[in-house]
């Protein structure tokens, strides 16, 4: 099965991508993984991308699309894939369609994770990370430390990243609505869209997504 997963920041795309792909025994492919692989391997596209990133500039669509094209030609995706983080706009969605036509295949479904903006803000703005180890993550509502402001694991100070502050989260949501949300309409017109309620527990959302896939 060939799947694209879309949704706003904080909808749980990364986590659900890994779980769903694991259940279906297909690779979960994120743009972050593709970028790191190309930059780490020093591929021509990776070197181009690094040049932009080192200057603090956005990597052009042409480079991102080239990396995705190369990744989708790898043998391990012959039986299917789940794309997370691509496409981000209608132009990329059209390019993806062209790539898949060139590979003699097409998308089966686009899963849209839907979550209320206020819930997104609550999920992200409530995160607190340990200054000693950023993998130690807590939440002011959902996973409180035993001692406020102190990491349960190592005793380090807990803090809120600038990217997790409410005003930043709301700006990210505005960018999503402006740039990425239009692909929902694009895929709905193509009859590929399945909408998933992303409110509730992790397992509940996973089961809803799998049920939608079974209906295809």
Coordinates of N, CA and C in Angstrom, one line a residue:
X1 N 0.8 -1.2 0.0 CA 0.0 0.0 0.0 C 0.9 1.2 0.0
X2 N 0.5 2.3 -0.8 CA 1.2 3.5 -0.9 C 0.4 4.6 -0.3
X3 N 1.0 5.2 0.8 CA 0.2 6.1 1.7 C 1.0 7.4 1.9
X4 N 0.2 8.5 1.9 CA 0.7 9.8 2.3 C 0.0 10.2 3.6
X5 N 0.7 10.6 4.6 CA 0.2 11.0 5.9 C 0.3 12.6 6.0
X6 N -0.8 13.3 6.2 CA -0.8 14.7 6.4 C -1.5 15.1 7.7
X7 N -1.2 16.3 8.1 CA -1.8 16.8 9.3 C -0.9 17.9 9.9
X8 N -1.5 18.7 10.8 CA -0.8 19.9 11.4 C 0.3 19.4 12.3
X9 N 1.2 20.3 12.7 CA 2.2 20.0 13.7 C 1.4 19.6 15.0
X10 N 1.9 18.6 15.7 CA 1.3 18.2 17.0 C 0.2 17.2 16.8
X11 N -0.1 16.8 15.5 CA -1.2 15.8 15.3 C -0.7 14.4 15.6
X12 N 0.6 14.2 15.7 CA 1.1 12.9 16.0 C 1.6 12.1 14.7
X13 N 1.9 12.8 13.7 CA 2.2 12.2 12.4 C 3.4 11.2 12.5
X14 N 4.5 11.7 13.1 CA 5.7 10.9 13.2 C 5.5 9.6 13.9
X15 N 4.8 9.7 15.0 CA 4.5 8.5 15.8 C 3.6 7.5 15.1
X16 N 2.5 8.1 14.5 CA 1.6 7.2 13.8 C 2.2 6.6 12.6
X17 N 3.1 7.4 11.9 CA 3.7 6.9 10.7 C 4.5 5.6 11.0
X18 N 5.3 5.6 12.0 CA 6.1 4.5 12.4 C 5.2 3.3 12.8
X19 N 4.1 3.5 13.5 CA 3.3 2.4 14.0 C 2.5 1.8 12.8
X20 N 1.9 2.7 12.0 CA 1.1 2.2 10.8 C 2.0 1.4 9.9
X21 N 3.2 2.0 9.5 CA 4.1 1.4 8.6 C 4.6 0.0 9.1
X22 N 4.8 0.0 10.5 CA 5.2 -1.3 11.1 C 4.1 -2.3 11.0
X23 N 2.9 -1.9 11.2 CA 1.8 -2.9 11.1 C 1.6 -3.4 9.6
X24 N 1.9 -2.6 8.7 CA 1.8 -2.9 7.3 C 3.0 -3.5 6.6
X25 N 4.1 -3.5 7.4 CA 5.4 -4.0 7.0 C 5.9 -3.3 5.7
X26 N 5.8 -1.9 5.7 CA 6.3 -1.1 4.7 C 7.1 0.0 5.3
X27 N 8.1 0.6 4.6 CA 8.9 1.6 5.2 C 8.2 2.9 5.4
X28 N 8.4 3.5 6.6 CA 8.0 4.9 6.8 C 9.1 5.8 6.4
X29 N 8.7 6.7 5.5 CA 9.7 7.6 4.9 C 9.4 9.1 5.3
X30 N 10.2 9.7 6.0 CA 10.0 11.1 6.4 C 11.1 12.0 5.6
X31 N 10.7 13.2 5.3 CA 11.6 14.1 4.7 C 12.9 14.3 5.5
X32 N 12.7 14.4 6.8 CA 13.8 14.5 7.7 C 14.8 13.4 7.6
X33 N 14.3 12.2 7.5 CA 15.2 11.0 7.3 C 15.9 11.1 6.0
X34 N 15.2 11.5 4.9 CA 15.8 11.6 3.6 C 16.9 12.6 3.6
X35 N 16.6 13.8 4.2 CA 17.7 14.8 4.2 C 18.9 14.4 5.0
X36 N 18.7 13.8 6.1 CA 19.8 13.3 6.9 C 20.7 12.3 6.2
X37 N 20.0 11.4 5.5 CA 20.7 10.3 4.7 C 21.5 10.9 3.6
X38 N 20.9 11.9 2.9 CA 21.6 12.4 1.8 C 22.8 13.3 2.2
X39 N 22.6 14.1 3.3 CA 23.6 15.0 3.8 C 24.7 14.1 4.4
X40 N 24.4 13.1 5.1 CA 25.3 12.2 5.8 C 26.2 11.5 4.8
X41 N 25.6 11.1 3.6 CA 26.3 10.3 2.6 C 27.0 11.2 1.6
X42 N 26.8 12.5 1.7 CA 27.4 13.4 0.8 C 27.0 13.3 -0.6
X43 N 25.8 12.9 -0.8 CA 25.3 12.8 -2.2 C 25.2 14.2 -2.8
X44 N 25.2 14.3 -4.2 CA 25.1 15.6 -4.8 C 23.9 16.4 -4.3
X45 N 22.8 15.8 -4.2 CA 21.6 16.5 -3.7 C 21.8 16.9 -2.2
X46 N 22.4 16.0 -1.4 CA 22.7 16.3 0.0 C 23.6 17.5 0.1
X47 N 24.7 17.6 -0.7 CA 25.6 18.7 -0.6 C 24.9 20.0 -1.0
X48 N 24.0 19.9 -2.0 CA 23.3 21.1 -2.4 C 22.4 21.6 -1.3
X49 N 21.7 20.6 -0.7 CA 20.8 20.9 0.4 C 21.6 21.5 1.6
X50 N 22.7 21.0 1.9 CA 23.5 21.4 3.0 C 24.0 22.9 2.8
X51 N 24.3 23.2 1.6 CA 24.7 24.6 1.3 C 23.6 25.6 1.6
X52 N 22.3 25.2 1.4 CA 21.2 26.1 1.7 C 21.0 26.1 3.2
X53 N 21.1 24.9 3.9 CA 20.8 24.9 5.3 C 21.9 25.6 6.1
X54 N 23.1 25.5 5.7 CA 24.2 26.2 6.4 C 24.1 27.7 6.4
X55 N 23.3 28.2 5.3 CA 23.1 29.6 5.2 C 21.8 30.0 5.9
X56 N 21.1 29.0 6.5 CA 19.8 29.3 7.1 C 18.7 29.5 6.1
X57 N 18.9 29.0 4.9 CA 17.9 29.2 3.8 C 17.0 27.9 3.7
X58 N 15.8 28.1 3.2 CA 15.0 27.0 2.8 C 15.5 26.2 1.7
X59 N 15.5 24.9 1.7 CA 15.9 24.1 0.6 C 14.9 24.1 -0.5
X60 N 15.3 24.5 -1.7 CA 14.3 24.6 -2.8 C 13.5 23.2 -3.0
X61 N 12.3 23.4 -3.5 CA 11.5 22.2 -3.8 C 12.2 21.2 -4.8
X62 N 12.9 21.8 -5.7 CA 13.6 20.9 -6.7 C 14.5 19.9 -6.1
X63 N 15.2 20.3 -5.0 CA 16.2 19.4 -4.3 C 15.4 18.4 -3.5
X64 N 14.4 18.9 -2.8 CA 13.6 17.9 -2.0 C 12.9 16.9 -2.9
X65 N 12.4 17.3 -4.0 CA 11.7 16.4 -4.9 C 12.7 15.4 -5.5
X66 N 13.9 15.9 -5.8 CA 14.9 15.0 -6.3 C 15.3 13.9 -5.3
X67 N 15.4 14.3 -4.0 CA 15.7 13.3 -3.0 C 14.5 12.3 -2.8
X68 N 13.3 12.8 -2.9 CA 12.1 11.9 -2.8 C 12.1 10.9 -4.0
X69 N 12.4 11.4 -5.1 CA 12.4 10.6 -6.3 C 13.4 9.5 -6.2
X70 N 14.6 9.8 -5.7 CA 15.6 8.8 -5.6 C 15.2 7.7 -4.5
X71 N 14.6 8.2 -3.4 CA 14.2 7.3 -2.3 C 13.1 6.3 -2.8
X72 N 12.2 6.8 -3.6 CA 11.0 6.0 -4.0 C 11.5 5.0 -5.1
X73 N 12.7 5.2 -5.6 CA 13.2 4.2 -6.6 C 14.0 3.1 -5.9
X74 N 14.2 3.2 -4.6 CA 14.9 2.1 -3.8 C 14.1 0.8 -3.8
X75 N 14.8 -0.3 -3.8 CA 14.1 -1.6 -3.8 C 13.1 -1.9 -2.6
X76 N 13.4 -1.3 -1.5 CA 12.6 -1.6 -0.3 C 11.2 -1.0 -0.3
X77 N 11.0 -0.1 -1.3 CA 9.6 0.5 -1.4 C 8.8 -0.1 -2.5
X78 N 9.3 -1.1 -3.1 CA 8.6 -1.7 -4.2 C 7.2 -2.3 -3.8
X79 N 7.1 -2.7 -2.5 CA 5.8 -3.2 -2.0 C 5.0 -2.2 -1.3
X80 N 5.4 -1.0 -1.3 CA 4.6 0.1 -0.7 C 5.4 1.0 0.2
X81 N 4.8 2.1 0.7 CA 5.5 3.0 1.6 C 4.5 3.9 2.3
X82 N 5.0 4.6 3.3 CA 4.2 5.6 3.9 C 5.1 6.9 4.0
X83 N 4.6 7.9 3.3 CA 5.3 9.2 3.3 C 4.8 10.2 4.3
X84 N 5.7 10.7 5.2 CA 5.4 11.6 6.2 C 6.2 12.9 6.0
X85 N 5.5 14.0 5.8 CA 6.2 15.3 5.6 C 6.4 15.7 4.1
X86 N 5.9 14.9 3.2 CA 6.0 15.2 1.8 C 4.8 14.5 1.2
X87 N 4.0 15.3 0.3 CA 4.2 16.6 -0.1 C 3.7 17.7 0.9
X88 N 4.3 18.9 0.8 CA 3.9 20.0 1.7 C 3.1 21.0 1.0
X89 N 3.0 20.9 -0.3 CA 2.1 21.9 -1.0 C 1.6 21.2 -2.3
X90 N 0.7 21.9 -3.0 CA 0.1 21.3 -4.1 C 1.1 21.0 -5.2
X91 N 2.1 21.9 -5.4 CA 3.1 21.7 -6.4 C 3.9 20.4 -6.2
X92 N 4.2 20.2 -4.9 CA 4.9 18.9 -4.6 C 4.0 17.7 -4.8
X93 N 2.7 17.9 -4.5 CA 1.7 16.8 -4.7 C 1.7 16.4 -6.1
X94 N 1.7 17.4 -7.0 CA 1.7 17.1 -8.4 C 3.0 16.5 -8.9
X95 N 4.1 16.9 -8.3 CA 5.4 16.3 -8.6 C 5.4 14.8 -8.2
X96 N 4.8 14.5 -7.0 CA 4.8 13.2 -6.5 C 4.0 12.3 -7.4
X97 N 2.9 12.8 -7.9 CA 2.0 12.1 -8.8 C 2.9 11.7 -10.1
X98 N 3.6 12.7 -10.6 CA 4.5 12.4 -11.7 C 5.6 11.4 -11.5
X99 N 6.2 11.5 -10.3 CA 7.2 10.5 -9.9 C 6.6 9.1 -9.9
X100 N 5.5 8.9 -9.3 CA 4.8 7.6 -9.2 C 4.4 7.1 -10.6
X101 N 3.9 8.0 -11.4 CA 3.6 7.5 -12.8 C 4.8 7.0 -13.5
X102 N 6.0 7.7 -13.3 CA 7.2 7.3 -13.9 C 7.7 5.9 -13.4
X103 N 7.3 5.6 -12.1 CA 7.6 4.3 -11.5 C 6.6 3.2 -11.8
X104 N 5.5 3.6 -12.6 CA 4.5 2.7 -12.9 C 3.5 2.3 -11.8
X105 N 3.3 3.3 -10.9 CA 2.4 3.0 -9.7 C 1.7 4.3 -9.4
X106 N 0.9 4.3 -8.3 CA 0.2 5.5 -7.8 C -0.1 5.3 -6.4
X107 N -0.6 6.4 -5.8 CA -1.0 6.4 -4.4 C -2.3 5.6 -4.2
X108 N -2.4 5.0 -3.0 CA -3.6 4.3 -2.7 C -4.5 5.1 -1.8
X109 N -3.9 5.9 -0.9 CA -4.7 6.7 0.1 C -3.9 7.8 0.7
X110 N -4.6 8.9 1.1 CA -3.9 10.0 1.8 C -4.7 10.0 3.1
X111 N -4.0 9.8 4.2 CA -4.6 9.9 5.6 C -4.4 11.3 6.2
X112 N -5.5 12.0 6.5 CA -5.3 13.3 7.1 C -5.7 13.2 8.6
X113 N -4.7 13.5 9.4 CA -4.9 13.5 10.9 C -5.5 14.9 11.2
X114 N -6.7 14.9 11.8 CA -7.4 16.1 12.1 C -7.4 16.3 13.6
X115 N -7.0 17.5 14.1 CA -6.9 17.8 15.5 C -7.2 19.3 15.7
X116 N -7.9 19.6 16.7 CA -8.3 21.0 17.0 C -7.0 21.8 17.3
X117 N -7.0 23.1 16.8 CA -5.8 23.9 17.0 C -5.4 24.1 18.5
X118 N -6.5 24.3 19.3 CA -6.2 24.5 20.7 C -5.6 23.3 21.4
X119 N -6.0 22.1 20.9 CA -5.4 20.9 21.4 C -3.9 20.8 20.9
X120 N -3.6 21.2 19.7 CA -2.2 21.2 19.2 C -1.4 22.1 20.1
X121 N -1.9 23.3 20.4 CA -1.1 24.2 21.3 C -0.9 23.6 22.6
X122 N -1.9 22.9 23.2 CA -1.8 22.3 24.5 C -0.7 21.2 24.5
X123 N -0.8 20.4 23.4 CA 0.2 19.3 23.3 C 1.6 19.8 23.2
X124 N 1.9 20.8 22.3 CA 3.2 21.2 22.1 C 3.7 22.2 23.1
X125 N 2.9 23.2 23.5 CA 3.3 24.2 24.4 C 3.5 23.7 25.8
X126 N 3.0 22.5 26.1 CA 3.1 21.9 27.4 C 4.4 21.0 27.6
X127 N 5.1 20.8 26.5 CA 6.3 20.0 26.5 C 7.4 20.7 27.4
X128 N 8.1 19.9 28.1 CA 9.3 20.4 28.9 C 10.4 19.4 28.7
X129 N 11.6 19.9 28.2 CA 12.8 19.0 27.9 C 13.8 19.2 29.0
X130 N 14.6 18.2 29.2 CA 15.7 18.2 30.1 C 16.9 18.9 29.5
X131 N 17.5 19.8 30.2 CA 18.7 20.5 29.6 C 19.9 19.6 29.5
X132 N 20.0 18.5 30.3 CA 21.1 17.6 30.2 C 20.9 16.6 29.1
X133 N 19.7 16.2 28.8 CA 19.4 15.2 27.7 C 18.0 15.5 27.1
X134 N 18.0 15.9 25.9 CA 16.7 16.3 25.3 C 15.8 15.2 25.0
X135 N 16.3 13.9 25.2 CA 15.4 12.8 25.0 C 14.5 12.5 26.2
X136 N 14.8 13.2 27.3 CA 14.0 13.2 28.5 C 12.9 14.2 28.4
X137 N 11.7 13.8 28.0 CA 10.7 14.8 27.7 C 9.5 14.6 28.7
X138 N 9.0 15.7 29.2 CA 7.9 15.7 30.1 C 6.8 16.6 29.6
X139 N 5.6 16.6 30.3 CA 4.5 17.5 29.8 C 3.8 18.0 31.1
X140 N 3.4 19.3 31.0 CA 2.8 19.9 32.2 C 1.5 19.3 32.5
X141 N 0.8 18.6 31.5 CA -0.5 18.0 31.8 C -0.5 16.5 31.7
X142 N 0.3 16.0 30.7 CA 0.2 14.6 30.4 C 1.3 13.7 31.0
X143 N 2.4 14.3 31.3 CA 3.5 13.5 31.9 C 4.3 14.4 32.8
X144 N 3.7 14.7 33.9 CA 4.4 15.6 34.9 C 5.6 14.9 35.6
X145 N 6.6 15.7 35.8 CA 7.7 15.1 36.6 C 7.3 15.1 38.1
X146 N 8.0 14.2 38.8 CA 7.7 14.1 40.3 C 7.9 15.4 41.0
X147 N 9.0 16.1 40.6 CA 9.3 17.4 41.2 C 9.2 18.4 40.1
X148 N 8.3 19.5 40.2 CA 8.1 20.5 39.2 C 9.5 21.1 38.7
X149 N 9.7 21.1 37.4 CA 10.9 21.7 36.8 C 12.1 20.8 36.9
X150 N 12.0 19.6 37.4 CA 13.2 18.7 37.6 C 13.0 17.4 36.9
X151 N 14.0 17.0 36.1 CA 14.0 15.8 35.3 C 14.0 14.5 36.3
X152 N 13.0 13.6 36.1 CA 12.9 12.4 36.9 C 14.2 11.5 36.7
X153 N 14.7 11.6 35.5 CA 15.8 10.6 35.1 C 17.2 11.0 35.7
X154 N 17.5 12.3 35.5 CA 18.9 12.7 35.9 C 18.9 13.9 36.8
X155 N 17.8 14.5 37.1 CA 17.8 15.7 38.0 C 18.1 17.0 37.3
X156 N 18.2 17.0 36.0 CA 18.4 18.2 35.2 C 17.3 19.2 35.2
X157 N 17.5 20.4 34.8 CA 16.5 21.4 34.8 C 15.6 21.2 33.5
X158 N 14.3 21.3 33.7 CA 13.4 21.2 32.6 C 13.1 22.6 32.1
X159 N 13.0 22.7 30.7 CA 12.7 24.0 30.1 C 11.8 23.8 28.9
X160 N 11.3 24.9 28.5 CA 10.5 25.0 27.3 C 11.3 25.5 26.1
X161 N 11.3 24.8 25.0 CA 12.0 25.3 23.8 C 11.3 26.5 23.2
X162 N 12.0 27.4 22.6 CA 11.4 28.5 21.9 C 10.4 28.0 20.9
X163 N 10.7 27.0 20.2 CA 9.8 26.4 19.1 C 8.5 25.9 19.7
X164 N 8.5 25.6 21.0 CA 7.3 25.1 21.7 C 6.4 26.1 22.3
X165 N 6.9 27.4 22.3 CA 6.1 28.4 22.9 C 4.8 28.7 22.1
X166 N 3.7 29.1 22.8 CA 2.4 29.2 22.2 C 2.4 30.0 21.0
X167 N 3.0 31.2 21.0 CA 3.0 32.1 19.8 C 3.7 31.5 18.6
X168 N 4.7 30.7 18.9 CA 5.4 30.0 17.8 C 4.6 28.9 17.2
X169 N 3.9 28.2 18.1 CA 3.1 27.1 17.7 C 2.0 27.6 16.8
X170 N 1.3 28.7 17.2 CA 0.2 29.2 16.5 C 0.7 29.7 15.1
X171 N 1.9 30.3 15.0 CA 2.5 30.7 13.7 C 2.7 29.5 12.8
X172 N 3.2 28.4 13.4 CA 3.4 27.2 12.6 C 2.1 26.6 12.1
X173 N 1.0 26.7 12.9 CA -0.3 26.3 12.5 C -0.8 27.2 11.3
X174 N -0.5 28.5 11.4 CA -0.9 29.4 10.3 C -0.2 29.1 9.0
X175 N 1.1 28.7 9.2 CA 1.9 28.3 8.0 C 1.3 27.1 7.4
X176 N 0.9 26.1 8.2 CA 0.3 24.9 7.7 C -1.0 25.1 7.0
X177 N -1.8 26.0 7.6 CA -3.1 26.3 6.9 C -2.9 26.9 5.6
X178 N -1.9 27.8 5.5 CA -1.6 28.6 4.3 C -0.9 27.7 3.2
X179 N 0.0 26.9 3.6 CA 0.8 26.2 2.6 C 0.5 24.7 2.4
X180 N 0.2 24.0 3.5 CA 0.0 22.5 3.4 C -1.4 22.1 3.3
X181 N -2.3 22.8 4.0 CA -3.7 22.4 4.0 C -4.4 22.3 2.7
X182 N -4.0 23.1 1.7 CA -4.6 23.0 0.4 C -4.4 21.7 -0.3
X183 N -3.4 20.9 0.1 CA -3.2 19.6 -0.5 C -4.4 18.6 -0.1
X184 N -5.0 18.9 1.0 CA -6.2 18.1 1.4 C -7.3 18.2 0.3
X185 N -7.6 19.4 -0.1 CA -8.5 19.6 -1.2 C -8.1 18.9 -2.5
X186 N -6.8 19.0 -2.8 CA -6.2 18.4 -4.0 C -6.5 16.9 -4.0
X187 N -6.2 16.2 -2.8 CA -6.4 14.8 -2.8 C -7.8 14.4 -2.6
X188 N -8.6 15.2 -2.0 CA -10.1 14.9 -2.0 C -10.7 14.9 -3.4
X189 N -10.2 15.8 -4.2 CA -10.7 15.9 -5.6 C -10.3 14.6 -6.4
X190 N -9.2 14.0 -6.0 CA -8.7 12.8 -6.6 C -9.3 11.5 -6.0
X191 N -10.1 11.7 -5.0 CA -10.8 10.6 -4.4 C -9.9 9.7 -3.5
X192 N -8.8 10.3 -3.0 CA -7.8 9.6 -2.2 C -7.8 9.9 -0.7
X193 N -8.6 10.9 -0.3 CA -8.5 11.3 1.1 C -9.4 10.5 2.0
X194 N -8.8 10.2 3.2 CA -9.5 9.6 4.3 C -9.1 10.4 5.5
X195 N -10.2 11.0 6.2 CA -10.0 11.9 7.3 C -10.0 11.1 8.6
X196 N -9.0 11.3 9.5 CA -8.9 10.5 10.7 C -9.0 11.5 11.9
X197 N -9.8 11.2 12.8 CA -9.9 12.0 14.1 C -8.7 11.7 14.9
X198 N -7.8 12.7 15.1 CA -6.6 12.4 15.8 C -6.6 12.8 17.3
X199 N -7.9 13.0 17.8 CA -8.1 13.3 19.2 C -8.2 11.9 19.9
X200 N -7.8 11.8 21.1 CA -7.9 10.6 21.9 C -6.5 10.0 22.1
X201 N -6.5 8.7 22.5 CA -5.3 8.0 22.9 C -4.5 7.6 21.6
X202 N -3.2 7.3 21.7 CA -2.4 6.9 20.6 C -3.0 5.6 20.0
X203 N -3.4 4.7 20.8 CA -4.0 3.4 20.2 C -5.3 3.7 19.5
X204 N -6.1 4.6 20.0 CA -7.4 4.9 19.4 C -7.2 5.5 18.0
X205 N -6.3 6.4 17.9 CA -6.0 7.0 16.6 C -5.4 6.0 15.6
X206 N -4.5 5.1 16.1 CA -4.0 4.1 15.2 C -5.1 3.2 14.7
X207 N -6.0 2.8 15.5 CA -7.0 1.9 15.1 C -8.0 2.5 14.1
X208 N -8.2 3.8 14.3 CA -9.0 4.6 13.3 C -8.4 4.6 11.9
X209 N -7.0 4.9 12.0 CA -6.3 4.9 10.7 C -6.3 3.6 10.0
X210 N -6.1 2.5 10.8 CA -6.0 1.2 10.2 C -7.4 0.8 9.6
X211 N -8.4 1.2 10.3 CA -9.8 0.9 9.9 C -10.1 1.6 8.5
X212 N -9.6 2.8 8.4 CA -9.7 3.6 7.2 C -9.0 2.9 6.0
X213 N -7.8 2.4 6.3 CA -7.0 1.7 5.3 C -7.8 0.4 4.9
X214 N -8.4 -0.3 5.8 CA -9.1 -1.5 5.5 C -10.3 -1.3 4.6
X215 N -10.8 0.0 4.6 CA -12.0 0.3 3.8 C -11.6 0.6 2.4
X216 N -10.3 0.7 2.1 CA -9.8 1.1 0.8 C -9.7 -0.2 -0.1

